[in-house]
Coordinates of C-alpha atoms in Angstrom, one line a residue:
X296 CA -13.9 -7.2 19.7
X297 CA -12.5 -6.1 22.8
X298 CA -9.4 -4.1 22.7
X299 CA -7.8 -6.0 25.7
X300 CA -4.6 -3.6 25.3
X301 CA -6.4 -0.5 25.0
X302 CA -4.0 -0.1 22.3
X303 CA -6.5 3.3 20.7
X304 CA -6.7 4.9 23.9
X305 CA -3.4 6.3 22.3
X306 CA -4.9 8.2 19.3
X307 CA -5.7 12.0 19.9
X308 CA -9.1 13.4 19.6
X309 CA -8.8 14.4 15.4
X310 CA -6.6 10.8 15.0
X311 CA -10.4 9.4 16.5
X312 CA -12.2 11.3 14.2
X313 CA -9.8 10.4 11.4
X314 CA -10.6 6.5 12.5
X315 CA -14.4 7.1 12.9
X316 CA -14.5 8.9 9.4
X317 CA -12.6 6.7 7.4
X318 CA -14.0 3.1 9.2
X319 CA -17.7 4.5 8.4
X320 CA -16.2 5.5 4.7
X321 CA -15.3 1.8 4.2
X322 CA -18.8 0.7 5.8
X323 CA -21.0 2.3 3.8
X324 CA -19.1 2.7 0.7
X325 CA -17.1 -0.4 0.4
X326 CA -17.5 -3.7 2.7
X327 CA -21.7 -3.9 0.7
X328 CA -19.2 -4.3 -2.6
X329 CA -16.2 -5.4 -2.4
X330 CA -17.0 -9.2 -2.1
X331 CA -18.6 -8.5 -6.0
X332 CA -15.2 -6.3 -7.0
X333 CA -13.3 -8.6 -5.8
X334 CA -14.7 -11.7 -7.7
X335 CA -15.0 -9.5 -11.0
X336 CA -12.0 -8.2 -10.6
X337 CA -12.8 -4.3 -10.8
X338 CA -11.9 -2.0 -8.8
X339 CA -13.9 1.5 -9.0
X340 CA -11.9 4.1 -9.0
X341 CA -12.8 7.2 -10.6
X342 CA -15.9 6.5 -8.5
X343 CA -14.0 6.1 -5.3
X344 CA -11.2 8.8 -5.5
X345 CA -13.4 12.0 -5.5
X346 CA -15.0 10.5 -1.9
X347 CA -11.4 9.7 -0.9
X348 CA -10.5 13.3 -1.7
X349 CA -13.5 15.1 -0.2
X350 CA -12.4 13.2 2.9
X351 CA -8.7 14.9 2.5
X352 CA -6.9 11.2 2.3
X353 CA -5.3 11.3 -0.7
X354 CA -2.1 12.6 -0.1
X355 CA -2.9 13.7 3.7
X356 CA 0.3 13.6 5.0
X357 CA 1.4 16.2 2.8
X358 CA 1.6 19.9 3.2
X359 CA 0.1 22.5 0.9
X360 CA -1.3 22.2 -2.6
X361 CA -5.2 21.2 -1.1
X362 CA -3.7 18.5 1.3
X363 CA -4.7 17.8 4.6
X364 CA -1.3 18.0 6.1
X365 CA -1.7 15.4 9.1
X366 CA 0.6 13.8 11.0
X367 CA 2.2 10.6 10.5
X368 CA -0.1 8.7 13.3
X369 CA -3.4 10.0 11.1
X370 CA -1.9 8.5 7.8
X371 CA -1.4 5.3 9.5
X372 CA -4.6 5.1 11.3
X373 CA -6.7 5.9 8.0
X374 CA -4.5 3.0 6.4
X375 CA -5.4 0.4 8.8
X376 CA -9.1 1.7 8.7
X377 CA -8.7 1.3 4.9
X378 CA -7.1 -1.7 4.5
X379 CA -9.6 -3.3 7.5
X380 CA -12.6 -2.9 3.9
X381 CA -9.5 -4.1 1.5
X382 CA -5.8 -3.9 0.1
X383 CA -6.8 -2.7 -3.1
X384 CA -8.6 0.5 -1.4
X385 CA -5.6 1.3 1.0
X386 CA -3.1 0.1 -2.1
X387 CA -5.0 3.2 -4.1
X388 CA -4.5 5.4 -1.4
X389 CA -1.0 4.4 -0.7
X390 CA -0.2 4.6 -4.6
X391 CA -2.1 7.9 -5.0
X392 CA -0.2 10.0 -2.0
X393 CA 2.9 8.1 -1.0
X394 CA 4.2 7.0 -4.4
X395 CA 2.7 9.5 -6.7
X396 CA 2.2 12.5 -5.4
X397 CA 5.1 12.6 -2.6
X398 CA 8.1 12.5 -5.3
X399 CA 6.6 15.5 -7.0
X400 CA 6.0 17.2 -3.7
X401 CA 9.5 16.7 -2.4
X402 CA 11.8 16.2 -5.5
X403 CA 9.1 18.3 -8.2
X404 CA 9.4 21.9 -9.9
X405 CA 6.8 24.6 -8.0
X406 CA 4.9 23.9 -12.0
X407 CA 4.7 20.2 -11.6
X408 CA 3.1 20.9 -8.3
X409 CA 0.8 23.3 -9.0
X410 CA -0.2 21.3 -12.3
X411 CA -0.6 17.8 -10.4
X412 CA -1.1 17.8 -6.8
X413 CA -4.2 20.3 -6.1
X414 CA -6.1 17.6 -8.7
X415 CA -4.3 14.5 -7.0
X416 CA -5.3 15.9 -3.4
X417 CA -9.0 16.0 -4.7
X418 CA -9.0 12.5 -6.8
X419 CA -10.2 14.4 -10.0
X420 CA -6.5 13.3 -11.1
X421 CA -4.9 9.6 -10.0
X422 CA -1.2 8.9 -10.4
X423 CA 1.1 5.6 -10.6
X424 CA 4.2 5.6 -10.0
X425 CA 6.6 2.9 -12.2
X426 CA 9.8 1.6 -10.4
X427 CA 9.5 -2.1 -11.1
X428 CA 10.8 -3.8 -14.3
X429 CA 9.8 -7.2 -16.1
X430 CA 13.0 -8.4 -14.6
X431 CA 13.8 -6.2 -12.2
X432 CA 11.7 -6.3 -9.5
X433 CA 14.0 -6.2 -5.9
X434 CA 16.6 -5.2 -7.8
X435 CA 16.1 -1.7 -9.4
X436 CA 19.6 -0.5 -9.8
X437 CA 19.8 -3.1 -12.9
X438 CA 16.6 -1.1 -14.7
X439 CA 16.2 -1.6 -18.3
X440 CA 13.7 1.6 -19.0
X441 CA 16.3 4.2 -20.1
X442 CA 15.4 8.1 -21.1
X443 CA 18.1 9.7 -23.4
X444 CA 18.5 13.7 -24.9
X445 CA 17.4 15.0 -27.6
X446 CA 18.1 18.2 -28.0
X447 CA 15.8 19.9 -25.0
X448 CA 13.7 16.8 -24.9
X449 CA 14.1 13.2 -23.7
X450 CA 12.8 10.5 -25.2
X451 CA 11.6 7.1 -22.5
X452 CA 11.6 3.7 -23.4
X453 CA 11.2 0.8 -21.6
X454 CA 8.5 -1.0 -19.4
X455 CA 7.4 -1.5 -15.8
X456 CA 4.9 -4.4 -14.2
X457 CA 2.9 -4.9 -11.4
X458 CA 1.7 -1.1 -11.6
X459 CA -1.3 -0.1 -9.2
X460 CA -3.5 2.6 -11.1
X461 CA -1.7 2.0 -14.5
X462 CA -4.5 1.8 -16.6
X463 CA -6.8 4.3 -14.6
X464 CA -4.0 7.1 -14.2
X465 CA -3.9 10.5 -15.4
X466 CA 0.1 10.8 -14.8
X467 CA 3.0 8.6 -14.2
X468 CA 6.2 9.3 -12.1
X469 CA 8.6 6.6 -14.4
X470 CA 12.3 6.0 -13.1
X471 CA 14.4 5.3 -15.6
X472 CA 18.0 5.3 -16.1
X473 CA 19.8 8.2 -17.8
X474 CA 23.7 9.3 -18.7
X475 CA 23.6 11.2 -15.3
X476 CA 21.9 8.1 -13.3
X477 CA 18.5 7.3 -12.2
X478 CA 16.1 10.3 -13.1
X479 CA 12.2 10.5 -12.2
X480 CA 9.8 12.3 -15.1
X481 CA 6.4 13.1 -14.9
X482 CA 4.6 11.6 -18.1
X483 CA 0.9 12.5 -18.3
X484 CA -0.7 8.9 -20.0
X485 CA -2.0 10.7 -22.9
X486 CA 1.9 11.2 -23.8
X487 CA 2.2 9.2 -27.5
X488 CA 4.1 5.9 -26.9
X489 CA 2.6 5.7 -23.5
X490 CA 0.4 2.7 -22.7
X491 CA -0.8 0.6 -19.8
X492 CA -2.4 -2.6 -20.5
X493 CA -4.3 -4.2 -17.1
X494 CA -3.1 -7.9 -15.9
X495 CA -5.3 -9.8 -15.8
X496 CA -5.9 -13.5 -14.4
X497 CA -4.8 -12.5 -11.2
X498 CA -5.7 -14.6 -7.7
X499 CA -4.6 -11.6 -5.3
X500 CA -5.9 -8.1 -5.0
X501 CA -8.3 -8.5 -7.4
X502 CA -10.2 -5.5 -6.5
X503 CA -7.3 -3.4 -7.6
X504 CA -6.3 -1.9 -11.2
X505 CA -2.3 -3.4 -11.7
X506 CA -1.0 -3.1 -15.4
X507 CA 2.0 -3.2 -16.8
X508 CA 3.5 0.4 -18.7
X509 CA 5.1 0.4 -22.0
X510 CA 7.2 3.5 -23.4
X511 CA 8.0 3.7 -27.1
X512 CA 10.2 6.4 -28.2
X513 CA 7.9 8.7 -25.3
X514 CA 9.2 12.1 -26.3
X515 CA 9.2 14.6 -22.7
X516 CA 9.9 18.0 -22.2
X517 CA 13.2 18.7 -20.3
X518 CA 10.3 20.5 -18.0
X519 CA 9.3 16.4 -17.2
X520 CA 12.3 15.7 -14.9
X521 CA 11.8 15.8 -11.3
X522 CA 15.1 18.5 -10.7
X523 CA 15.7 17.7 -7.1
X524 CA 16.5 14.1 -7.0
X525 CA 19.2 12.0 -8.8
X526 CA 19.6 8.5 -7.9
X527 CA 17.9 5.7 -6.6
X528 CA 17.3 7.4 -3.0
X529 CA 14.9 8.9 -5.2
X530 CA 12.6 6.1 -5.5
X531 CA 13.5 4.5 -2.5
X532 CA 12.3 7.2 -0.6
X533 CA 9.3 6.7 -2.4
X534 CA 9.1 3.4 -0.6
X535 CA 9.9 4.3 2.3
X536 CA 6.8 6.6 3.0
X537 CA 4.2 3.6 1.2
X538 CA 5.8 1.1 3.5
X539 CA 4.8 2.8 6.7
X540 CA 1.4 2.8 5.3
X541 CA 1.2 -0.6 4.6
X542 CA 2.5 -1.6 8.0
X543 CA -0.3 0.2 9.2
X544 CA -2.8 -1.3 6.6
X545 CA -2.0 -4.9 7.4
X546 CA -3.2 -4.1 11.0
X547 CA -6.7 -3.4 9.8
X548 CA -6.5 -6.8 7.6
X549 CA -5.3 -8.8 10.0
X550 CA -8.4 -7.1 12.9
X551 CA -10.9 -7.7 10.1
X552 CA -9.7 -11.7 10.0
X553 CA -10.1 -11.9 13.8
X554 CA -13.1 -9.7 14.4
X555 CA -15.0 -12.5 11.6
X556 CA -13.2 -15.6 13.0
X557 CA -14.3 -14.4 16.9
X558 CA -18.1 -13.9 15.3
X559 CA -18.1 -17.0 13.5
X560 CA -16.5 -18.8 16.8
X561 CA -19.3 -17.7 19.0
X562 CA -22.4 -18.8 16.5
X563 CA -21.0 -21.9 14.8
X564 CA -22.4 -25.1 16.8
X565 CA -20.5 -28.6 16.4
X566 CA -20.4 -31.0 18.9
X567 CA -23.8 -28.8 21.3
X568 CA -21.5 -25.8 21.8
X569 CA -20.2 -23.2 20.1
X570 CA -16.5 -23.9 18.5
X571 CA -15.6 -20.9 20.3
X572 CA -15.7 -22.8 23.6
X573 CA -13.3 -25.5 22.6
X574 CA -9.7 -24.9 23.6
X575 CA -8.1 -25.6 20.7
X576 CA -10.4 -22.5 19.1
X577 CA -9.4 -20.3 22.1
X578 CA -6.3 -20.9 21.5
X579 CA -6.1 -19.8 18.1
X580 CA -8.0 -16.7 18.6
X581 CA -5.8 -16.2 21.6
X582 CA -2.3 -16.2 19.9
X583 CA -3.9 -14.4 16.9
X584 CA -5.4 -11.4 19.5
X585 CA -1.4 -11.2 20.2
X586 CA -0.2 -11.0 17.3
X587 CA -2.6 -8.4 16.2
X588 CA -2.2 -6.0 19.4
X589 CA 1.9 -6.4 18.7
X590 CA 1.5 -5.7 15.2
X591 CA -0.6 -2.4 16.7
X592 CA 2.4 -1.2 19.1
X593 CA 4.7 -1.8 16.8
X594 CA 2.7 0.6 14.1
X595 CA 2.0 2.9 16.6
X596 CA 5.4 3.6 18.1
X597 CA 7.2 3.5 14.4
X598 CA 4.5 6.5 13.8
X599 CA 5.7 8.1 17.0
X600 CA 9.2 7.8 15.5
X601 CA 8.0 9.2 12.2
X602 CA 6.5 12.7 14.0
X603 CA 9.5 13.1 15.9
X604 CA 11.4 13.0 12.0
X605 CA 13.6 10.1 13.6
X606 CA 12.0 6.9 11.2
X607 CA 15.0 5.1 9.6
X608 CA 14.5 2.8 6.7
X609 CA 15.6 -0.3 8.9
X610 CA 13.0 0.4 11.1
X611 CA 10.1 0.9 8.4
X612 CA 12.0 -2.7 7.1
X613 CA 11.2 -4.2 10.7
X614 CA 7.8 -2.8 10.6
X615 CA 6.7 -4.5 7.4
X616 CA 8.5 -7.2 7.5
X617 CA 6.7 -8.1 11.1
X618 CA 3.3 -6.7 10.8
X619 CA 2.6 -8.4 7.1
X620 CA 3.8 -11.6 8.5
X621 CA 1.6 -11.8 11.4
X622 CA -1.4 -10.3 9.2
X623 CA -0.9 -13.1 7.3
X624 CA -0.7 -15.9 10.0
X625 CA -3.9 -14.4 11.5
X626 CA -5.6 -14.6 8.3
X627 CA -4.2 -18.1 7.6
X628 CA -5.5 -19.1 11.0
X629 CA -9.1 -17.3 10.9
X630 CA -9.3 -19.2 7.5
X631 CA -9.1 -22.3 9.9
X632 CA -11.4 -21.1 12.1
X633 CA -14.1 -20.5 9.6
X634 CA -13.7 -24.5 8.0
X635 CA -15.2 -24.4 4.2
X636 CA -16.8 -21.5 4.8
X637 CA -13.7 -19.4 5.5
X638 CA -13.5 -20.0 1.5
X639 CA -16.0 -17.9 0.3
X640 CA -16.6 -14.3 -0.5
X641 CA -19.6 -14.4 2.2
X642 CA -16.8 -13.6 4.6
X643 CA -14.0 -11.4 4.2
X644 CA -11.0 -14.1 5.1
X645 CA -10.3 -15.7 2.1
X646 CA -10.3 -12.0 0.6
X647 CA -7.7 -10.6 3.0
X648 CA -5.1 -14.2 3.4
X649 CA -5.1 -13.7 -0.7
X650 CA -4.2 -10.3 -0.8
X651 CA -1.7 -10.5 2.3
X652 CA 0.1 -13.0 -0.2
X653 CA 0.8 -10.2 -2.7
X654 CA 1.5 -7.6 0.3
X655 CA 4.0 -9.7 1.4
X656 CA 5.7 -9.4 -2.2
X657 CA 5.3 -5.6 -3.2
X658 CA 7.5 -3.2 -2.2
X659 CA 10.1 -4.9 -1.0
X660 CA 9.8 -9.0 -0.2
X661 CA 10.4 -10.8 2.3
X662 CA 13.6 -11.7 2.3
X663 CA 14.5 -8.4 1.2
X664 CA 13.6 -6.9 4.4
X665 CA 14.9 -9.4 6.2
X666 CA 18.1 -9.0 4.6
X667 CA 17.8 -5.1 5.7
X668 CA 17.5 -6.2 9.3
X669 CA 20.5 -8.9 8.6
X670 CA 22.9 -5.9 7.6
X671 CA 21.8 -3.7 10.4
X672 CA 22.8 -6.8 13.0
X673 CA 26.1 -7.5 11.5
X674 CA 27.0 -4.7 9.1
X675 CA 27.7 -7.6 6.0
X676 CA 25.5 -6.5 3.2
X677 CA 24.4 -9.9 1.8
X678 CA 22.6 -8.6 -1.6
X679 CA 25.3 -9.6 -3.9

């Protein structure tokens, strides 16, 4: 597909080695596969994390510890390279370094570090990170999970849903409430009470582990509390980091949609020509080509924001909230494109609108972000 913008003739020599690397990753390792995963509804990934390690992307954005240390612009571009084979992979990725192993780099004790992130940053270890509740999904404040004293030890209970890695992880960084406010602990899995039964029955990111976690009377060591953070900024912060990546991620969804729908165009024959000489087709693949390359800026100068340390969360909102949308409507409208075919697993449409459906949900919705942007224009807060 031509890149009518020349919107990569911004990426630096490594950030194109970092595309090159990753994109040939997913080629050889994923795209053959994923069709299969996807319908059985596995995702591999105690196979996949030691290759995603070797290759310094699991938390790659971080310093020290075995981490690659990139820049903000490298993250993003091995997102959208990721997500380009699946959201599952890139949600694995995302889960592994933005939401698991970043609170214990920035908030974590120097022994939680040195326990957790040299095995995260090599994928012999895989973390989850439990924020949302049962019933409380956009509204954590109202938690349920809840870790109380006793004596030098807390003891967790509660229980968190839609959780990425849950039932493959090694360690979980739980939020739960406490007497002092919200507190984030590091519970190794093989902690008694701890358990994480997969969901199944799912029709989105099906080549992805999600579970839900369960803690009865979990006993922790007082040396399980993340010490530097109290409060939901905590968590939110979190977020913050794995929502840049998936506004980079959608990109690569949303270019994989187009890229099939302008091959399908240009070999499908109705009428003696190819549909991709009618107008109504050019059309389409014209306002998607947009969308895409505006989705692309917008990524690309929110990671020039992010380098420079100026990236609000407003503009991380603004950045998922648009890209997903328009990933979506691309994939909506390659779906078109493709007729009945665009329903199968032969092609990688139907794989990427269903997924998209569940991006547009996690971490953060729709209308949450939208609400974000809604208080930055008038300064009224409209959540309660």
């Amino acid at each position: 597909m031509d890149d009518i913008l020349r919107v990569d003739d911004r990426l630096t020599g490594d950030q194109r080695l970092i595309r090159d690397t990753v994109r040939s990753l997913v080629s050889d390792r994923v795209l053959p596969y994923v069709g299969d995963w996807f319908e059985e509804a596995v995702f591999p990934a105690r196979e996949l994390a030691p290759a995603l390690g070797e290759l310094g992307l699991l938390g790659m954005h971080l310093e020290g510890y075995g981490c690659a240390g990139t820049d903000a612009t490298s993250y993003g571009v091995a997102c959208r390279e990721l997500e380009a084979g699946d959201s599952g992979l890139r949600s694995f990725v995302s889960v592994q370094g933005s939401l698991a192993m970043f609170p214990i780099w920035k908030y974590g004790s120097p022994s939680q570090k040195e326990e957790w992130l040299p095995r995260m940053a090599s994928g012999s270890a895989i973390g989850c990170f439990g924020l949302t509740e049962p019933d409380h999904g956009s509204d954590p404040s109202s938690m349920r999970t809840y870790a109380k004293r006793d004596g030098s030890d807390w003891i967790l209970n509660g229980s968190k849903m839609w959780i990425t890695n849950g039932s493959v992880a090694d360690v979980a960084v739980v939020w739960a409430q406490t007497d002092d406010g919200v507190r984030g602990f590091v519970v190794p899995t093989d902690t008694p009470g701890f358990s994480a039964p997969e969901i199944h029955k799912k029709m989105s990111l099906r080549a992805s582990v999600t579970s839900s976690l369960y803690f009865d009377d979990v006993r922790l060591p007082d040396s399980a509390v993340l010490p530097e953070v109290v409060g939901l900024r905590g968590p939110l912060s979190c977020l913050s980091e794995a929502r840049f990546g998936i506004l980079w991620g959608v990109v690569g969804a949303a270019r994989a949609c187009l890229e099939s729908a302008i091959s399908y165009s240009q070999t499908r024959v109705q009428f003696g020509k190819p549909i991709g000489g009618f107008q109504l087709t050019q059309e389409k693949l014209a306002w998607m080509y947009v969308g895409l390359a505006q989705s692309s800026l917008t990524a690309f100068h929110l990671g020039s924001l992010k380098d420079a340390g100026e990236l609000t969360p407003r503009q991380v909102s603004f950045g998922k909230l648009a890209n997903v949308r328009a990933a979506l409507d691309i994939a909506r409208q390659a779906r078109s494109i493709l007729g009945g075919n665009g329903i199968t697993l032969e092609y990688p449409v139907i794989r990427h609108m269903t997924n998209l459906e569940s991006v547009l949900t996690y971490e953060g919705t729709e209308e949450i972000h939208t609400l974000v942007l809604g208080e930055a224009l008038t300064g009224l807060s409209a959540y309660r």
